[in-house]
Amino acid sequence: DSGVTQTPKHLITATGQRVTLRCSPRSGDLSVYWYQQSLDQGLQFLIQYYNGEERAKGNILERFSAQQFPDLHSELNLSSLELGDSALYFCASSVSYSGAGEQYFGPGTRLTVT
Amino acid sequence: ILNVEQSPQSLHVQEGDSTNFTCSFPSSNFYALHWYRWETAKSPEALFVMTLNGDEKKKGRISATLNTKEGYSYLYIKGSQPEDSATYLCAFWDSGGYQKVTFGIGTKLQVIP
């Protein structure tokens, strides 16, 4: 158990809908990263927050947004969902704001868009 | 788009064999390289964070080396055991102002008892 929690574990929704994925980092970690793993693709970095502020952005679509709250939990909002958004979404936390620190991955949320 | 390549894509070894795989990454703008172990139906587990050219890290039977000048890292497993069966991922962190991470697709290791 990495100490990172993600909810829900599974989510099934229809095209055009909006969903929110939630992540609670390990105690003491200020950084939260969001990743997407689609079928037959490697992990893709979406976005990073550090202590409430956006720190780095990867291949995140405009339909997706994220935020980190004062208690350091983070939410990833996915809107106008398309079939291609079906994927496993991981969050990871780290004590570091940079790549110099170990990352601890949560169990993931599997999103299925029908 | 940064190119992070891992080879081989998959590997079958006998229990007790030693093995190694490669992660190749851009030799410029290097900040850090991470190695992960990812078992089926679980989430990636951090193995090593490597930041300096010439870094060598070890954890039990698993070790890694780093050459930032030529853009590669090797992961070695000595005396493979069935429980080492997993996908091994590397992740390249660039040193740009808006730091990003790029993952390789992984090397899938199967250790045959």
mmCIF file of C-alpha atoms in Angstrom:
data_model
loop_
_atom_site.group_PDB
_atom_site.id
_atom_site.type_symbol
_atom_site.label_atom_id
_atom_site.label_comp_id
_atom_site.label_asym_id
_atom_site.label_seq_id
_atom_site.Cartn_x
_atom_site.Cartn_y
_atom_site.Cartn_z
ATOM 1 C CA ASP A 1 0.000 0.000 0.000
ATOM 2 C CA SER A 2 1.588 3.251 -1.203
ATOM 3 C CA GLY A 3 -0.503 5.482 1.049
ATOM 4 C CA VAL A 4 -2.058 7.234 -1.959
ATOM 5 C CA THR A 5 -5.790 6.763 -2.318
ATOM 6 C CA GLN A 6 -7.951 7.241 -5.378
ATOM 7 C CA THR A 7 -11.696 7.164 -5.732
ATOM 8 C CA PRO A 8 -13.688 5.784 -7.339
ATOM 9 C CA LYS A 9 -11.969 2.573 -8.364
ATOM 10 C CA HIS A 10 -14.189 2.108 -11.401
ATOM 11 C CA LEU A 11 -16.390 4.517 -13.279
ATOM 12 C CA ILE A 12 -18.680 3.832 -16.221
ATOM 13 C CA THR A 13 -20.321 6.756 -17.940
ATOM 14 C CA ALA A 14 -21.681 7.842 -21.296
ATOM 15 C CA THR A 15 -20.191 10.053 -23.975
ATOM 16 C CA GLY A 16 -20.713 13.741 -23.388
ATOM 17 C CA GLN A 17 -20.819 13.390 -19.609
ATOM 18 C CA ARG A 18 -18.526 14.890 -16.994
ATOM 19 C CA VAL A 19 -16.762 13.018 -14.192
ATOM 20 C CA THR A 20 -14.492 13.874 -11.291
ATOM 21 C CA LEU A 21 -11.665 11.651 -10.102
ATOM 22 C CA ARG A 22 -10.275 12.168 -6.656
ATOM 23 C CA CYS A 23 -6.806 11.595 -5.227
ATOM 24 C CA SER A 24 -5.468 11.895 -1.696
ATOM 25 C CA PRO A 25 -1.675 11.994 -1.485
ATOM 26 C CA ARG A 26 0.503 10.333 1.116
ATOM 27 C CA SER A 27 0.728 12.217 4.363
ATOM 28 C CA GLY A 28 3.366 14.925 4.017
ATOM 29 C CA ASP A 29 3.556 14.855 0.211
ATOM 30 C CA LEU A 30 2.881 18.212 -1.408
ATOM 31 C CA SER A 31 3.046 17.162 -5.068
ATOM 32 C CA VAL A 32 0.296 15.375 -6.927
ATOM 33 C CA TYR A 33 0.715 14.116 -10.483
ATOM 34 C CA TRP A 34 -2.000 12.808 -12.790
ATOM 35 C CA TYR A 35 -1.329 10.200 -15.464
ATOM 36 C CA GLN A 36 -3.414 8.475 -18.096
ATOM 37 C CA GLN A 37 -2.881 5.015 -19.463
ATOM 38 C CA SER A 38 -4.960 4.234 -22.521
ATOM 39 C CA LEU A 39 -5.158 0.835 -24.184
ATOM 40 C CA ASP A 40 -1.855 -0.068 -25.846
ATOM 41 C CA GLN A 41 -0.245 3.195 -24.777
ATOM 42 C CA GLY A 42 2.290 3.939 -22.133
ATOM 43 C CA LEU A 43 1.707 6.177 -19.196
ATOM 44 C CA GLN A 44 1.074 9.760 -20.285
ATOM 45 C CA PHE A 45 1.743 12.641 -17.937
ATOM 46 C CA LEU A 46 -1.218 14.992 -17.660
ATOM 47 C CA ILE A 47 -0.555 17.581 -14.994
ATOM 48 C CA GLN A 48 1.237 18.255 -11.700
ATOM 49 C CA TYR A 49 0.230 20.338 -8.708
ATOM 50 C CA TYR A 50 2.509 21.336 -5.890
ATOM 51 C CA ASN A 51 1.093 22.753 -2.682
ATOM 52 C CA GLY A 52 -2.020 23.990 -4.413
ATOM 53 C CA GLU A 53 -0.356 25.500 -7.478
ATOM 54 C CA GLU A 54 -0.093 24.093 -10.983
ATOM 55 C CA ARG A 55 3.564 23.199 -11.516
ATOM 56 C CA ALA A 56 3.783 21.380 -14.842
ATOM 57 C CA LYS A 57 1.473 20.420 -17.645
ATOM 58 C CA GLY A 58 1.791 17.535 -20.045
ATOM 59 C CA ASN A 59 -0.542 16.205 -22.700
ATOM 60 C CA ILE A 60 -3.720 17.286 -20.975
ATOM 61 C CA LEU A 61 -6.709 18.013 -23.178
ATOM 62 C CA GLU A 62 -8.579 21.290 -22.822
ATOM 63 C CA ARG A 63 -11.661 19.280 -21.797
ATOM 64 C CA PHE A 64 -9.727 18.108 -18.736
ATOM 65 C CA SER A 65 -8.866 20.227 -15.728
ATOM 66 C CA ALA A 66 -7.487 19.631 -12.288
ATOM 67 C CA GLN A 67 -7.021 21.363 -8.993
ATOM 68 C CA GLN A 68 -5.398 20.770 -5.648
ATOM 69 C CA PHE A 69 -7.193 21.833 -2.516
ATOM 70 C CA PRO A 70 -5.801 23.286 0.745
ATOM 71 C CA ASP A 71 -5.881 19.826 2.349
ATOM 72 C CA LEU A 72 -3.699 18.713 -0.608
ATOM 73 C CA HIS A 73 -6.166 16.294 -2.133
ATOM 74 C CA SER A 74 -6.570 16.724 -5.857
ATOM 75 C CA GLU A 75 -9.385 16.289 -8.333
ATOM 76 C CA LEU A 76 -9.196 15.637 -12.052
ATOM 77 C CA ASN A 77 -12.272 16.783 -13.951
ATOM 78 C CA LEU A 78 -12.996 15.248 -17.327
ATOM 79 C CA SER A 79 -15.786 16.777 -19.374
ATOM 80 C CA SER A 80 -17.501 16.202 -22.730
ATOM 81 C CA LEU A 81 -16.265 12.651 -22.495
ATOM 82 C CA GLU A 82 -15.428 10.724 -25.627
ATOM 83 C CA LEU A 83 -14.932 7.003 -26.176
ATOM 84 C CA GLY A 84 -11.190 7.611 -26.463
ATOM 85 C CA ASP A 85 -11.063 8.924 -22.894
ATOM 86 C CA SER A 86 -11.586 5.394 -21.611
ATOM 87 C CA ALA A 87 -8.400 4.676 -19.712
ATOM 88 C CA LEU A 88 -6.798 3.973 -16.383
ATOM 89 C CA TYR A 89 -6.093 7.218 -14.556
ATOM 90 C CA PHE A 90 -3.387 7.211 -11.914
ATOM 91 C CA CYS A 91 -2.363 9.832 -9.494
ATOM 92 C CA ALA A 92 0.995 9.814 -7.774
ATOM 93 C CA SER A 93 2.363 11.886 -4.953
ATOM 94 C CA SER A 94 5.830 12.998 -3.984
ATOM 95 C CA VAL A 95 7.383 15.098 -1.274
ATOM 96 C CA SER A 96 9.388 16.881 -3.977
ATOM 97 C CA TYR A 97 8.159 19.481 -6.471
ATOM 98 C CA SER A 98 10.661 18.174 -9.044
ATOM 99 C CA GLY A 99 11.632 14.839 -10.521
ATOM 100 C CA ALA A 100 14.287 14.338 -7.868
ATOM 101 C CA GLY A 101 11.858 12.692 -5.468
ATOM 102 C CA GLU A 102 10.281 9.242 -5.512
ATOM 103 C CA GLN A 103 6.728 9.042 -6.720
ATOM 104 C CA TYR A 104 4.125 6.890 -5.023
ATOM 105 C CA PHE A 105 1.267 5.760 -7.214
ATOM 106 C CA GLY A 106 -2.317 5.267 -6.175
ATOM 107 C CA PRO A 107 -4.325 2.211 -7.243
ATOM 108 C CA GLY A 108 -5.876 4.039 -10.199
ATOM 109 C CA THR A 109 -9.386 4.792 -11.427
ATOM 110 C CA ARG A 110 -10.573 2.832 -14.430
ATOM 111 C CA LEU A 111 -12.858 4.984 -16.556
ATOM 112 C CA THR A 112 -15.048 3.409 -19.194
ATOM 113 C CA VAL A 113 -16.924 5.710 -21.554
ATOM 114 C CA THR A 114 -19.748 4.018 -23.459
ATOM 115 C CA ILE B 1 7.624 14.759 -28.218
ATOM 116 C CA LEU B 2 10.564 13.255 -26.324
ATOM 117 C CA ASN B 3 11.726 9.801 -27.319
ATOM 118 C CA VAL B 4 12.166 7.388 -24.421
ATOM 119 C CA GLU B 5 12.753 3.862 -25.604
ATOM 120 C CA GLN B 6 13.046 0.638 -23.696
ATOM 121 C CA SER B 7 14.469 -2.612 -24.956
ATOM 122 C CA PRO B 8 13.686 -5.373 -25.204
ATOM 123 C CA GLN B 9 9.904 -5.032 -25.091
ATOM 124 C CA SER B 10 9.606 -8.444 -23.488
ATOM 125 C CA LEU B 11 11.912 -11.021 -22.061
ATOM 126 C CA HIS B 12 11.580 -14.592 -20.819
ATOM 127 C CA VAL B 13 14.320 -15.923 -18.543
ATOM 128 C CA GLN B 14 14.780 -19.009 -16.427
ATOM 129 C CA GLU B 15 14.752 -18.754 -12.670
ATOM 130 C CA GLY B 16 18.288 -18.030 -11.498
ATOM 131 C CA ASP B 17 19.366 -16.249 -14.672
ATOM 132 C CA SER B 18 20.636 -12.706 -14.506
ATOM 133 C CA THR B 19 19.216 -10.226 -16.951
ATOM 134 C CA ASN B 20 19.356 -6.595 -17.941
ATOM 135 C CA PHE B 21 17.358 -4.114 -19.948
ATOM 136 C CA THR B 22 17.925 -0.684 -21.395
ATOM 137 C CA CYS B 23 16.228 2.677 -21.257
ATOM 138 C CA SER B 24 17.356 5.226 -23.867
ATOM 139 C CA PHE B 25 16.492 8.894 -23.530
ATOM 140 C CA PRO B 26 17.547 12.282 -24.921
ATOM 141 C CA SER B 27 21.079 13.202 -23.846
ATOM 142 C CA SER B 28 20.199 16.880 -23.534
ATOM 143 C CA ASN B 29 18.091 18.603 -20.880
ATOM 144 C CA PHE B 30 18.429 15.699 -18.462
ATOM 145 C CA TYR B 31 17.052 16.180 -14.967
ATOM 146 C CA ALA B 32 16.268 12.731 -13.591
ATOM 147 C CA LEU B 33 15.473 9.169 -14.545
ATOM 148 C CA HIS B 34 13.099 6.979 -12.600
ATOM 149 C CA TRP B 35 12.749 3.202 -12.722
ATOM 150 C CA TYR B 36 9.517 1.492 -11.704
ATOM 151 C CA ARG B 37 8.350 -2.054 -11.254
ATOM 152 C CA TRP B 38 4.763 -2.649 -12.357
ATOM 153 C CA GLU B 39 3.023 -5.907 -11.597
ATOM 154 C CA THR B 40 -0.149 -6.865 -13.408
ATOM 155 C CA ALA B 41 -3.304 -5.431 -11.801
ATOM 156 C CA LYS B 42 -1.251 -3.244 -9.483
ATOM 157 C CA SER B 43 0.200 0.244 -9.763
ATOM 158 C CA PRO B 44 3.793 1.223 -10.556
ATOM 159 C CA GLU B 45 6.183 0.933 -7.640
ATOM 160 C CA ALA B 46 9.264 3.154 -7.475
ATOM 161 C CA LEU B 47 12.600 1.357 -7.696
ATOM 162 C CA PHE B 48 15.200 4.060 -8.260
ATOM 163 C CA VAL B 49 15.523 7.802 -8.820
ATOM 164 C CA MET B 50 18.747 8.639 -10.633
ATOM 165 C CA THR B 51 19.959 12.178 -11.079
ATOM 166 C CA LEU B 52 23.715 12.207 -11.671
ATOM 167 C CA ASN B 53 25.788 10.904 -14.558
ATOM 168 C CA GLY B 54 27.513 7.740 -13.379
ATOM 169 C CA ASP B 55 24.895 7.070 -10.688
ATOM 170 C CA GLU B 56 24.656 3.468 -9.603
ATOM 171 C CA LYS B 57 21.807 2.362 -7.370
ATOM 172 C CA LYS B 58 21.091 -1.010 -5.815
ATOM 173 C CA LYS B 59 18.157 -2.565 -4.024
ATOM 174 C CA GLY B 60 18.597 -6.223 -3.176
ATOM 175 C CA ARG B 61 19.207 -8.133 -6.409
ATOM 176 C CA ILE B 62 18.219 -5.183 -8.609
ATOM 177 C CA SER B 63 20.648 -2.465 -9.628
ATOM 178 C CA ALA B 64 20.727 0.366 -12.133
ATOM 179 C CA THR B 65 23.324 2.528 -13.817
ATOM 180 C CA LEU B 66 23.020 5.872 -15.552
ATOM 181 C CA ASN B 67 24.900 7.509 -18.428
ATOM 182 C CA THR B 68 23.431 10.936 -19.115
ATOM 183 C CA LYS B 69 26.058 11.928 -21.685
ATOM 184 C CA GLU B 70 25.061 9.128 -24.039
ATOM 185 C CA GLY B 71 21.452 8.945 -22.883
ATOM 186 C CA TYR B 72 20.938 5.480 -21.452
ATOM 187 C CA SER B 73 20.301 3.610 -18.238
ATOM 188 C CA TYR B 74 20.599 -0.099 -17.565
ATOM 189 C CA LEU B 75 18.563 -2.095 -15.077
ATOM 190 C CA TYR B 76 20.085 -5.379 -13.904
ATOM 191 C CA ILE B 77 18.423 -8.223 -12.065
ATOM 192 C CA LYS B 78 20.742 -10.815 -10.576
ATOM 193 C CA GLY B 79 19.470 -14.355 -10.053
ATOM 194 C CA SER B 80 15.923 -13.718 -11.336
ATOM 195 C CA GLN B 81 13.076 -15.146 -9.279
ATOM 196 C CA PRO B 82 9.454 -15.773 -10.361
ATOM 197 C CA GLU B 83 8.361 -12.864 -8.157
ATOM 198 C CA ASP B 84 10.492 -10.539 -10.334
ATOM 199 C CA SER B 85 8.001 -11.093 -13.152
ATOM 200 C CA ALA B 86 6.628 -7.644 -13.928
ATOM 201 C CA THR B 87 6.905 -4.766 -16.371
ATOM 202 C CA TYR B 88 9.843 -2.469 -15.694
ATOM 203 C CA LEU B 89 9.251 1.146 -16.683
ATOM 204 C CA CYS B 90 11.640 4.025 -16.981
ATOM 205 C CA ALA B 91 10.605 7.681 -16.882
ATOM 206 C CA PHE B 92 12.695 10.594 -18.147
ATOM 207 C CA TRP B 93 12.391 13.992 -16.498
ATOM 208 C CA ASP B 94 13.590 16.931 -18.545
ATOM 209 C CA SER B 95 15.164 20.018 -17.099
ATOM 210 C CA GLY B 96 12.995 22.504 -18.942
ATOM 211 C CA GLY B 97 11.436 25.332 -17.011
ATOM 212 C CA TYR B 98 8.070 23.627 -17.131
ATOM 213 C CA GLN B 99 9.325 20.190 -16.191
ATOM 214 C CA LYS B 100 7.695 17.224 -17.844
ATOM 215 C CA VAL B 101 8.062 13.500 -17.526
ATOM 216 C CA THR B 102 8.004 10.979 -20.377
ATOM 217 C CA PHE B 103 7.610 7.252 -19.785
ATOM 218 C CA GLY B 104 8.948 4.416 -21.881
ATOM 219 C CA ILE B 105 6.556 1.606 -22.785
ATOM 220 C CA GLY B 106 8.328 -0.810 -20.485
ATOM 221 C CA THR B 107 10.100 -4.148 -20.603
ATOM 222 C CA LYS B 108 7.875 -7.068 -19.646
ATOM 223 C CA LEU B 109 9.873 -9.700 -17.782
ATOM 224 C CA GLN B 110 8.635 -13.250 -17.311
ATOM 225 C CA VAL B 111 10.727 -15.486 -15.044
ATOM 226 C CA ILE B 112 10.066 -19.166 -15.663
ATOM 227 C CA PRO B 113 10.396 -21.417 -12.603
#
